[in-house]
Coordinates of C-alpha atoms and ligand atoms in Angstrom, one line a residue:
X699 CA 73.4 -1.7 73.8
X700 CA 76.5 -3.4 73.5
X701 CA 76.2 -7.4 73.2
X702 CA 79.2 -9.5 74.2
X703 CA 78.5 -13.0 73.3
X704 CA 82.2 -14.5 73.1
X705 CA 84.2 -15.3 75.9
X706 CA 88.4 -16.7 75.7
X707 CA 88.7 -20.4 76.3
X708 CA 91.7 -22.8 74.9
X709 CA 93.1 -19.9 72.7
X710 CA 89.8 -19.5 71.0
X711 CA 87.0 -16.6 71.1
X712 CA 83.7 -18.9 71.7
X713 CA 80.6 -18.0 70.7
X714 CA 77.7 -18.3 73.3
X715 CA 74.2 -18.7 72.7
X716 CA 72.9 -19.2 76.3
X717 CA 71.9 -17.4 79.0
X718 CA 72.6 -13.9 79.3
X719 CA 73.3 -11.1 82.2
X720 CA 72.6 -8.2 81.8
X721 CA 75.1 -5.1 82.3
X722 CA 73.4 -1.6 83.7
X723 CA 75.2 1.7 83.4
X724 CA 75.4 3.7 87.0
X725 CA 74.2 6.6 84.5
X726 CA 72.5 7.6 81.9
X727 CA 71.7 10.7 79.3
X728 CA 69.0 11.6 81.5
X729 CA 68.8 13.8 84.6
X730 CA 67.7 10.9 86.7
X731 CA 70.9 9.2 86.8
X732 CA 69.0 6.1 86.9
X733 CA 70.8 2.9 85.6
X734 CA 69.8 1.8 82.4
X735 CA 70.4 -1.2 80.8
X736 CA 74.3 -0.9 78.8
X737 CA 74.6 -4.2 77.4
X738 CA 74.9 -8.5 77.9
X739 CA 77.6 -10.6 78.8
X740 CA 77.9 -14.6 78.4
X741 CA 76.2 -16.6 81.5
X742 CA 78.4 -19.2 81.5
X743 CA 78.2 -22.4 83.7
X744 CA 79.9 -25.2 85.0
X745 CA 80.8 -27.1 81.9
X746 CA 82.6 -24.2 79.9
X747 CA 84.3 -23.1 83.4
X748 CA 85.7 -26.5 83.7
X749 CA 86.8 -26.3 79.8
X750 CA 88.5 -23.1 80.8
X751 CA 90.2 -24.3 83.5
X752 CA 91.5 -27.4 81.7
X753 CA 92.5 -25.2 78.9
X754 CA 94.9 -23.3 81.4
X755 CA 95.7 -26.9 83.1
X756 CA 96.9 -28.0 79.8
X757 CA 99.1 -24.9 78.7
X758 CA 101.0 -25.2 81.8
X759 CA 101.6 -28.8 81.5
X760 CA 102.5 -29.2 85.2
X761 CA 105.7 -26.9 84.1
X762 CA 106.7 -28.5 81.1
X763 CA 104.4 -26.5 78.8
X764 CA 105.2 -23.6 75.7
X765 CA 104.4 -20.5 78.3
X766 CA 106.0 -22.1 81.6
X767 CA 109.2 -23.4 79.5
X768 CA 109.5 -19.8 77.7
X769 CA 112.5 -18.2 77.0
X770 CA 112.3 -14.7 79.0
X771 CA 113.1 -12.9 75.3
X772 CA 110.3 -14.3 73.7
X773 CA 107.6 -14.0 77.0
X774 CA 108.7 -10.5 77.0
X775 CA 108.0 -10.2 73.4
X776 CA 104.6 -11.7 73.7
X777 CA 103.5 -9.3 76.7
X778 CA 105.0 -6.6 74.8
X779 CA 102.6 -7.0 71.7
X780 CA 99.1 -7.6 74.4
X781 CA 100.4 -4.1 76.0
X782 CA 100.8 -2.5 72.1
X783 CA 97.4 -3.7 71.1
X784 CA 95.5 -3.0 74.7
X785 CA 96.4 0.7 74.2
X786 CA 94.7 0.9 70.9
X787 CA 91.5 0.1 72.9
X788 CA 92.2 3.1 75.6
X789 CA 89.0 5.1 74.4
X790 CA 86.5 1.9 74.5
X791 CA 87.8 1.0 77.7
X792 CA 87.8 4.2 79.2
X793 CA 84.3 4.9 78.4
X794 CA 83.2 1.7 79.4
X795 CA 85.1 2.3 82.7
X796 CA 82.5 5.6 83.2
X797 CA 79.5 4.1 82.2
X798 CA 80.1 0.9 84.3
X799 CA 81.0 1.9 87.7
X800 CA 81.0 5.9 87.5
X801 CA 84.5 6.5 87.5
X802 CA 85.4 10.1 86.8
X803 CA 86.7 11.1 83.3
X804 CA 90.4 11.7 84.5
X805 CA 90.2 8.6 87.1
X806 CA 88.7 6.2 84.6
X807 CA 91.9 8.1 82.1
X808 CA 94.4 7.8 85.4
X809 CA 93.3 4.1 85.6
X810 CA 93.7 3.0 81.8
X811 CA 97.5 5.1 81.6
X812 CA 98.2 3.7 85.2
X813 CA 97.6 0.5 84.1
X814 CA 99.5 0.6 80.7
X815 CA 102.6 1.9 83.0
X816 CA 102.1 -1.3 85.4
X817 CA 102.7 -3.5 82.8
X818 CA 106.3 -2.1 81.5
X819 CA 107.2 -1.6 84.9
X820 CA 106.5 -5.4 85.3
X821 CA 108.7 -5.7 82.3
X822 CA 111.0 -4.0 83.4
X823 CA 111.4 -5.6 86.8
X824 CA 111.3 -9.2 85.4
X825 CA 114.1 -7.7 83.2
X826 CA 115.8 -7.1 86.4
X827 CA 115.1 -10.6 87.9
X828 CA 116.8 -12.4 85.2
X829 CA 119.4 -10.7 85.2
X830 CA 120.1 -11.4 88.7
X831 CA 119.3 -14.8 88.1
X832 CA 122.5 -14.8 86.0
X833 CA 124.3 -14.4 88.8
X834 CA 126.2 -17.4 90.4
X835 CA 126.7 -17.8 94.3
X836 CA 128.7 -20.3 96.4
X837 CA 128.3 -21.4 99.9
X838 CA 130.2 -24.1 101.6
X839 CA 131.5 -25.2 98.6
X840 CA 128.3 -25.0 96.2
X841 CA 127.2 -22.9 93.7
X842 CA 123.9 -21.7 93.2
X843 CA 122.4 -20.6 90.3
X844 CA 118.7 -19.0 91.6
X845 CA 115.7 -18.3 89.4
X846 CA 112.5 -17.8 89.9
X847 CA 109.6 -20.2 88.3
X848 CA 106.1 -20.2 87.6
X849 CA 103.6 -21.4 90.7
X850 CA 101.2 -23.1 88.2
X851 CA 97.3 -22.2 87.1
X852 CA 95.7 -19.2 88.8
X853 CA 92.2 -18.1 89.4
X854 CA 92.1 -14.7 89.0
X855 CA 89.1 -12.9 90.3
X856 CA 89.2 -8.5 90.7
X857 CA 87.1 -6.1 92.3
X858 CA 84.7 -3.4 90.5
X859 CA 86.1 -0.2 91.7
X860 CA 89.6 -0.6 89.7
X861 CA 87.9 -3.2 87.4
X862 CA 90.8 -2.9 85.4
X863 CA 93.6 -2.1 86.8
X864 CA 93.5 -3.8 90.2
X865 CA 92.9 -6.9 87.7
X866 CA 95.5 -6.1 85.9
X867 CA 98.0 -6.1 88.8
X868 CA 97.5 -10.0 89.5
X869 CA 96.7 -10.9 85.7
X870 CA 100.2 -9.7 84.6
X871 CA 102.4 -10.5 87.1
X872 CA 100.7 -14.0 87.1
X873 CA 101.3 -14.3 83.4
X874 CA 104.9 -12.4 83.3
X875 CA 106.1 -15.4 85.7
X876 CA 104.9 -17.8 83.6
X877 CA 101.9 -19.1 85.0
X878 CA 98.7 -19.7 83.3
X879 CA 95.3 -18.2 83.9
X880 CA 91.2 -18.6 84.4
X881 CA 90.2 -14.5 85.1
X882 CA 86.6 -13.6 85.7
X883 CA 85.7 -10.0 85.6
X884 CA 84.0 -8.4 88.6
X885 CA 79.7 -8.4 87.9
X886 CA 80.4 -4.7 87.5
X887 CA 83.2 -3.7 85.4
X888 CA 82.6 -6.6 83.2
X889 CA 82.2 -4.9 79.5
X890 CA 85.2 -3.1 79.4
X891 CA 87.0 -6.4 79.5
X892 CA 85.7 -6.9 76.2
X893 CA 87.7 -4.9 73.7
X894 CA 90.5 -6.4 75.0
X895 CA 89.9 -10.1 74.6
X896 CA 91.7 -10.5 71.1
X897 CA 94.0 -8.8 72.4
X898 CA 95.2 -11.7 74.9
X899 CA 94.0 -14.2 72.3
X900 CA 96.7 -12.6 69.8
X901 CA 99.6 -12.0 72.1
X902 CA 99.6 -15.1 74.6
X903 CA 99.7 -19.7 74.0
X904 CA 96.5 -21.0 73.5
X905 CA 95.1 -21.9 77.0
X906 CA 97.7 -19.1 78.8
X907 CA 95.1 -16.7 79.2
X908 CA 91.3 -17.6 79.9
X909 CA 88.4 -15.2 80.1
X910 CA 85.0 -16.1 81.8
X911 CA 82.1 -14.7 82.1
X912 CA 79.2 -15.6 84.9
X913 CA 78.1 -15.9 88.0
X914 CA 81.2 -16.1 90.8
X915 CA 79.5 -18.9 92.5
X916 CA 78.6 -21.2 89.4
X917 CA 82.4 -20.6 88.0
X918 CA 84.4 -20.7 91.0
X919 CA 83.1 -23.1 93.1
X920 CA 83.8 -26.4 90.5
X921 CA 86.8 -24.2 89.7
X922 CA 88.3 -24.5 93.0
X923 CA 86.6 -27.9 94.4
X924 CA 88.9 -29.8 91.5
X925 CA 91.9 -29.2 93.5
X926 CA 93.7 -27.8 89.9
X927 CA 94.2 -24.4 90.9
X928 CA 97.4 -23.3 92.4
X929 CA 96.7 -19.8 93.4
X930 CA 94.1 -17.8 94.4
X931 CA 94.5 -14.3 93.4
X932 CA 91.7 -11.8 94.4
X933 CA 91.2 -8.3 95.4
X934 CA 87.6 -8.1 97.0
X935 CA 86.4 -9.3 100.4
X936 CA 87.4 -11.8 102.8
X937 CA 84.0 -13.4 102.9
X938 CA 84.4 -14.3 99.3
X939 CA 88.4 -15.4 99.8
X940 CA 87.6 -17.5 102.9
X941 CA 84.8 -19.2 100.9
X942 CA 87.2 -20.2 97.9
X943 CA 89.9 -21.5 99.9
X944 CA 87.3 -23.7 101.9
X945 CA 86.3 -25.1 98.6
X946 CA 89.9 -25.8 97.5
X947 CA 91.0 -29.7 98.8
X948 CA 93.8 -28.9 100.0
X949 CA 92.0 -25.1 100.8
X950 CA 95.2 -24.7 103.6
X951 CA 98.1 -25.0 101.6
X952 CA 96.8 -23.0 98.7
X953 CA 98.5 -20.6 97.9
X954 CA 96.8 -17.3 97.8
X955 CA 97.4 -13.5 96.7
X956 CA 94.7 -11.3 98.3
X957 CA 94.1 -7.6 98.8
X958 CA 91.0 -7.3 101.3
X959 CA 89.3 -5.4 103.7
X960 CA 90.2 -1.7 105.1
X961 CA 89.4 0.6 107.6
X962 CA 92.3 2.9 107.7
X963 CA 91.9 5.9 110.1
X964 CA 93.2 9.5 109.8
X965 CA 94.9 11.2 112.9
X966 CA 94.7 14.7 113.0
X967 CA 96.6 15.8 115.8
X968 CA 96.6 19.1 117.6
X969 CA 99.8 20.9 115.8
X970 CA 98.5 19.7 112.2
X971 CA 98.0 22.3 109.6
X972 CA 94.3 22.2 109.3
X973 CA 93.8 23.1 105.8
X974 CA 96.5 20.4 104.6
X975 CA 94.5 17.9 107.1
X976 CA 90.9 19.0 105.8
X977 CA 92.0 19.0 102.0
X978 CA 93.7 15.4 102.3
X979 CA 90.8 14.0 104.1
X980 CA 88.6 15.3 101.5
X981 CA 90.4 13.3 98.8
X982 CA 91.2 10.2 101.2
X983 CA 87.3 10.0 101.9
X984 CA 85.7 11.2 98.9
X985 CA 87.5 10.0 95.7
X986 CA 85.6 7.8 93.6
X987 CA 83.0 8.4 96.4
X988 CA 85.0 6.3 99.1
X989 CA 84.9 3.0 96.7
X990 CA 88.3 2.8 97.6
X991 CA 89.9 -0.2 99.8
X992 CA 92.6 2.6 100.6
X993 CA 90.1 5.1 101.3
X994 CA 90.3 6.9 105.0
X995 CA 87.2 5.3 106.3
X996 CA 87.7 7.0 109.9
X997 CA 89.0 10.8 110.6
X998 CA 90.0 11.1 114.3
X999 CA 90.7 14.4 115.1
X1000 CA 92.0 15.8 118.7
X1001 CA 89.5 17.9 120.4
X1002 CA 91.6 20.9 120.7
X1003 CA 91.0 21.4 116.8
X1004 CA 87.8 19.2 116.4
X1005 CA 85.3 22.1 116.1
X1006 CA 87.2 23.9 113.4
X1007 CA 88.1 21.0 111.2
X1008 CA 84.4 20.2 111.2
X1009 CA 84.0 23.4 110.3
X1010 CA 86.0 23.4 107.6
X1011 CA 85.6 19.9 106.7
X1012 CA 82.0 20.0 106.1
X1013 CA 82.1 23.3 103.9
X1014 CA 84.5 21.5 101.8
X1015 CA 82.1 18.6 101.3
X1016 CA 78.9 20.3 100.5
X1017 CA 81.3 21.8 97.8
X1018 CA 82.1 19.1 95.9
X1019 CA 80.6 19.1 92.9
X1020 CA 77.8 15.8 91.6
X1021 CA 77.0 14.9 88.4
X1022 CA 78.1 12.1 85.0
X1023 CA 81.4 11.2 85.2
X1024 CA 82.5 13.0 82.0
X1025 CA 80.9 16.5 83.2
X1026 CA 84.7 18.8 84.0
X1027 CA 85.2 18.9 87.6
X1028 CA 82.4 16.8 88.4
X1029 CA 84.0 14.4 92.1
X1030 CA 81.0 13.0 92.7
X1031 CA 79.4 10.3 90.5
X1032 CA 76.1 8.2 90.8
X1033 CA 77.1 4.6 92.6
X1034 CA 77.6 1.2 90.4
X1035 CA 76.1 -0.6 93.4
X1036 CA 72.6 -0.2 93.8
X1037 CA 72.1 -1.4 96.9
X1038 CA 74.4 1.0 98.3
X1039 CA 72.5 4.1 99.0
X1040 CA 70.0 2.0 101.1
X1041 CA 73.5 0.8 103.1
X1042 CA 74.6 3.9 103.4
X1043 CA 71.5 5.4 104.6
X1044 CA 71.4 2.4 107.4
X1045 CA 74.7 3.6 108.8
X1046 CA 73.9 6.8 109.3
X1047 CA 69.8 6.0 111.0
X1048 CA 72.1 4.0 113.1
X1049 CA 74.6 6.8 114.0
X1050 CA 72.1 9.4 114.6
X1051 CA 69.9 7.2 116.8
X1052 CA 73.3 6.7 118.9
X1053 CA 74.1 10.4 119.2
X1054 CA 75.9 11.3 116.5
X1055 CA 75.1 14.1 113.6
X1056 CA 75.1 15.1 110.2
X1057 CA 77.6 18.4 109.8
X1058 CA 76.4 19.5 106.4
X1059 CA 73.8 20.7 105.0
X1060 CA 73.6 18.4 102.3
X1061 CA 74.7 14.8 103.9
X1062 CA 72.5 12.1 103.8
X1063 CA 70.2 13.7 100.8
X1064 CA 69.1 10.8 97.9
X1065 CA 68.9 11.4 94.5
X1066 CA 68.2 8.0 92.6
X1067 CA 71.4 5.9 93.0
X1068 CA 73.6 8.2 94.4
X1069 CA 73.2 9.8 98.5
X1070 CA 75.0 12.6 98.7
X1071 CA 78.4 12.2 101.8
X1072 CA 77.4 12.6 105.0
X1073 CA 79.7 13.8 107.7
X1074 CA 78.9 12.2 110.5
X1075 CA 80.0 13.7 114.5
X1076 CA 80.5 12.6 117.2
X1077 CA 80.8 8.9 115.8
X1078 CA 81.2 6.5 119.1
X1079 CA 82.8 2.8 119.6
X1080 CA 78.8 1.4 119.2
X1081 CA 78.0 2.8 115.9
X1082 CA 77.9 0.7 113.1
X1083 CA 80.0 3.5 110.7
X1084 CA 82.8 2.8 113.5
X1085 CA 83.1 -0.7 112.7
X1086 CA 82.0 -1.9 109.6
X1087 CA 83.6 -0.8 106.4
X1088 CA 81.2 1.9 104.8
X1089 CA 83.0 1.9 101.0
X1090 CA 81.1 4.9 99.8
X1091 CA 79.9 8.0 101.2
X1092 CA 79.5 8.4 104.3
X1093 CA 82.6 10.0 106.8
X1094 CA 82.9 9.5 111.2
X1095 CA 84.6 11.4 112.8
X1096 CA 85.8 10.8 115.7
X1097 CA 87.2 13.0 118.7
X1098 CA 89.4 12.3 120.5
X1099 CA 92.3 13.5 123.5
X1100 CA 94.6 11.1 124.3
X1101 CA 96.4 9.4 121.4
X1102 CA 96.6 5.8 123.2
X1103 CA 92.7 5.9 122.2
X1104 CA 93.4 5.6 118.2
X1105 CA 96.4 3.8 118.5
X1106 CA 94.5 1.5 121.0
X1107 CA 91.2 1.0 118.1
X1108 CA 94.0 0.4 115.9
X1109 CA 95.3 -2.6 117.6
X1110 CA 92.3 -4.2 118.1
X1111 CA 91.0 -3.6 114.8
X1112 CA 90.5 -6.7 112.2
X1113 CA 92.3 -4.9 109.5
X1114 CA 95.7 -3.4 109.4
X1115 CA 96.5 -1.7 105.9
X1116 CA 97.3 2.2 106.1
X1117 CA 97.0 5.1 108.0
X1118 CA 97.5 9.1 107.7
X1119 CA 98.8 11.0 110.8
X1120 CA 98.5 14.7 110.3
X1121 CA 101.2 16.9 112.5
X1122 CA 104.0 19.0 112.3
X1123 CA 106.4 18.3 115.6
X1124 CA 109.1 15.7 114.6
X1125 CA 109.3 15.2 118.5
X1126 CA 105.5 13.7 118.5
X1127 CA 105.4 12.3 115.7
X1128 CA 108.7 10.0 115.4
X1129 CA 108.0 7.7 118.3
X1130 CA 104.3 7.5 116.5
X1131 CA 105.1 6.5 113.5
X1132 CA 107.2 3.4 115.5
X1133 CA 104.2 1.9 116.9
X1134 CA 101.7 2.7 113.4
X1135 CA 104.3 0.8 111.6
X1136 CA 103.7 -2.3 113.9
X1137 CA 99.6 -1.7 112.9
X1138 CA 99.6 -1.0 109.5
X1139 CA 101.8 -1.6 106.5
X1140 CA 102.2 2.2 105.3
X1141 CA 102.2 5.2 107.2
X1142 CA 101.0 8.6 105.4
X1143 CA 102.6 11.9 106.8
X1144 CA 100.6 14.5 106.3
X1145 CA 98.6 13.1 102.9
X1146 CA 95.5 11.0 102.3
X1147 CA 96.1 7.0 102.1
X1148 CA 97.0 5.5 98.6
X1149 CA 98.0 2.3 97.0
X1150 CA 100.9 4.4 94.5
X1151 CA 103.3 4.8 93.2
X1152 CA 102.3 0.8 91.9
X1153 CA 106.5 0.1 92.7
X1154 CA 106.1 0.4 96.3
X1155 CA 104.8 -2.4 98.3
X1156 CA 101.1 -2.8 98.9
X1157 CA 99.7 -5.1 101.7
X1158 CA 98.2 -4.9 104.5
X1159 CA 98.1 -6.8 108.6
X1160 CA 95.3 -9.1 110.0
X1161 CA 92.7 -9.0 107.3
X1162 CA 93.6 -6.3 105.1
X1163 CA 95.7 -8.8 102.7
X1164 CA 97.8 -11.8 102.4
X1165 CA 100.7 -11.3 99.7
X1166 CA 102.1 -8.1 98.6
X1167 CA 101.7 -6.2 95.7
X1168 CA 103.9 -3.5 93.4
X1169 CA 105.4 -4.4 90.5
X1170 CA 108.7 -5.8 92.5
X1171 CA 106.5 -7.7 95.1
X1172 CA 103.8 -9.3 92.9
X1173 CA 106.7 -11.0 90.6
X1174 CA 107.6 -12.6 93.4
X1175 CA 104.4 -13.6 95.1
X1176 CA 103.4 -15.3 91.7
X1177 CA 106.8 -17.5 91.4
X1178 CA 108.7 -19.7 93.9
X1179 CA 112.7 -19.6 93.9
X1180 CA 114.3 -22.4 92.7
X1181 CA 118.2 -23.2 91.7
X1182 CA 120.7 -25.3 89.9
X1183 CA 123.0 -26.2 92.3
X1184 CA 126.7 -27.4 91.3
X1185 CA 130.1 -28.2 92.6
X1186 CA 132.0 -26.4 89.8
X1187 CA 131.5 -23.0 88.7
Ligands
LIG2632 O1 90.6 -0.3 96.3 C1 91.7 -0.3 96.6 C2 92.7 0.3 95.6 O2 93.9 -0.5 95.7 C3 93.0 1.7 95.9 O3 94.0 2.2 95.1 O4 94.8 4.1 96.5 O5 95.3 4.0 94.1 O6 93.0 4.5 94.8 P1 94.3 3.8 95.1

């Protein structure tokens, strides 16, 4: 049982005596998989949040504070020594990352390394941004010398699936810019946070970096009712992000970096190679059991193939192999959520009493916290797996003969993040790909939706996001460009 009873306020580890949540593990050494109890984390409340956030008000100093002021050497340096020291901790963290939320040994690996590699590429890039800010321009007589500064103190709250490195990629670029931070770990993914707290407290200002432990609602909400946050920076649901800008005074000219809400189809089309189609919707679905806001959470397939990629398809599923998350070739892991299998297992009552069924043999089957992927056929406009976002196990597809039907759901949908259109004739597929560009903000050819490689930009239409993300991008969503302008040269 591991007991975290400090939290990073004003520079300092704080000891806390008070209330306590408890952590589970989505596994255990058992065969039950049942959670079990992994540990305590600080309940904090209003007061310390509000010391936390003055402690970040302070450091920034309205832009005349140590961090903002910086020289770019010396904040290079400082993110240069957290990134040294967080890799020392790769082990806790990894393990924490499996027992936590179930991540797969080389996921809960790809996400430590991954994130490690963000944060040089960040370096790298705000390299790159100062040294074009070195450069003088000159219009109608003026010269202009553009940089890019710091937005100010921003409330940085991730999601539990990459409780780390989705985090990680507002946290950093937040910081690298020179703005000053309140984070909150996600309620699950909140221990693995630990080991790394002296790292920030050695690296960064006192105040730069603050970490807070507690319930979202007792936190946030005095958090952003003061009016002294200048960004809003979360990757989890719109609910939540609609909720927090509400709360903000000025909630419609906050300024906000969010990464929502997904529903991104597949399109198998009738030319595709079928074993490419059925291999990439297997990862796109199924990785970290379809926790994934990039997941493909709808598989469309034309009805000239339909019967044979269900075929396949569902073979490939019951394949997949469940168990812990260190166990080799294990893709299937209990789920951190434990409400989840209960969801899941109301989409697909709902889907069969419309008409649909389950393809494989083992769909739908519980075992404690984990329900094995159902594939679910023929799933119709009125079923609740059409609409609502399933994030976990659970896969519709959907047939279909004319491509004006997808592209038409597409359109009206609420979200508008990725897609993956599976074909092999350039003739089809180029005039296609024009109008899924206009839906979505990345079009797959022939592989599952992803957000990588982290330099390429990651957003999303409608309510899929607001802001981009990638190293480039999320430097510049977390500064605002400014210049010393001049006569002379
Ligand atoms: O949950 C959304 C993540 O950004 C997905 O990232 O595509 O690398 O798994 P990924």
């Amino acid at each position: 049982i591991y007991h975290q009873n400090t939290y990073l306020s004003g520079g300092e580890l704080k000891h806390w005596e008070g209330d306590t949540a408890e952590v589970y593990s989505t596994i255990s050494s058992t065969e039950k998989y049942r959670p079990t109890l992994l540990g305590t984390v600080p309940q904090l409340g209003e007061e310390e949040a509000m010391d936390s956030l003055n402690s970040a008000v302070s450091a920034y100093d309205n832009g005349k504070g140590l961090w903002p002021t910086m020289k770019v050497v010396d904040r290079i340096a400082c993110m240069e020594k957290f990134v040294k020291q967080m890799k020392t901790k790769r082990d806790e963290v990894v393990k924490f990352i499996m027992w936590e939320i179930g991540k797969n040994l080389p996921d809960a690996e790809k996400e430590f390394d991954r994130t490690v590699d963000y944060i040089y590429d960040t370096i790298e890039d705000y390299k790159q941004l100062d040294r074009d800010s070195a450069k003088f321009q000159k219009n109608s007589g003026v010269y202009a010398h553009i940089r890019r500064g710091p937005l100010g103190v921003v409330l940085c709250l991730g999601p539990y699936n990459y409780p780390l490195n989705e985090t990680f990629t507002l946290l950093i670029p937040a910081l690298m810019m020179g703005n000053t931070v309140i984070f909150k770990p996600a309620k699950l993914g909140v221990l693995l946070i630990s080991p790394l707290l002296e790292a920030f407290q050695n690296s960064f200002p006192k105040g730069v970096v603050n970490v807070i432990y507690g319930r979202g609602r007792v936190l946030a909400t005095p958090i952003m009712k003061s009016g002294k946050v200048d960004v809003l920076a979360l990757i989890g649901n719109s609910k939540s992000a609609n909720a927090l800008q509400a709360q903000h005074p000025k909630g419609n000219r906050l300024r906000m970096v969010l990464g929502l809400e997904a529903k991104n189809p597949a399109i198998v089309l009738p030319d595709a190679d079928l074993d490419l189609a059925v291999e990439e919707c297997i990862t796109g679905t199924l990785s970290f059991n379809g926790q994934r806001c990039t997941a493909l959470k709808v598989v469309y397939v034309h009805e000239s193939v339909v019967e044979e990629f269900n075929r396949r398809f569902s073979y490939k599923v019951d394949q997949l192999k469940f168990g812990n998350p260190w166990e080799p070739g294990v893709k299937l892991t209990p789920l951190p959520e434990v409400e989840k299998p209960a969801f899941i297992q109301e989409l697909i009552d709902d889907a069969l009493a419309k008409g649909a069924k389950i393809l494989n043999d083992k769909g739908g089957k519980l075992t404690e916290n984990f329900i094995f992927p159902a594939v679910l056929y023929p799933v119709s406009k009125d079923m609740r797996v059409f609409k609502e976002e399933q994030f976990g196990p659970v896969i519709p597809v959907v047939p279909f003969s004319d491509i004006d039907e997808p592209l038409d759901d597409m359109a009206r949908s609420d979200y508008g993040q990725q897609v993956s259109l599976f074909g092999k004739n350039v003739q089809t597929l180029s005039p296609l790909i024009d109008t899924l560009v206009n839906l979505v903000c990345r079009v797959n050819l022939n592989s599952s939706c992803q957000r990588g490689p982290d330099v390429y930009p990651f957003t999303g239409r409608k309510d899929s996001a607001f802001g981009t993300l990638s190293v480039h991008d999320a430097l510049r969503s977390f500064s605002i460009r400014t210049f010393v302008a001049s006569k002379d040269n």
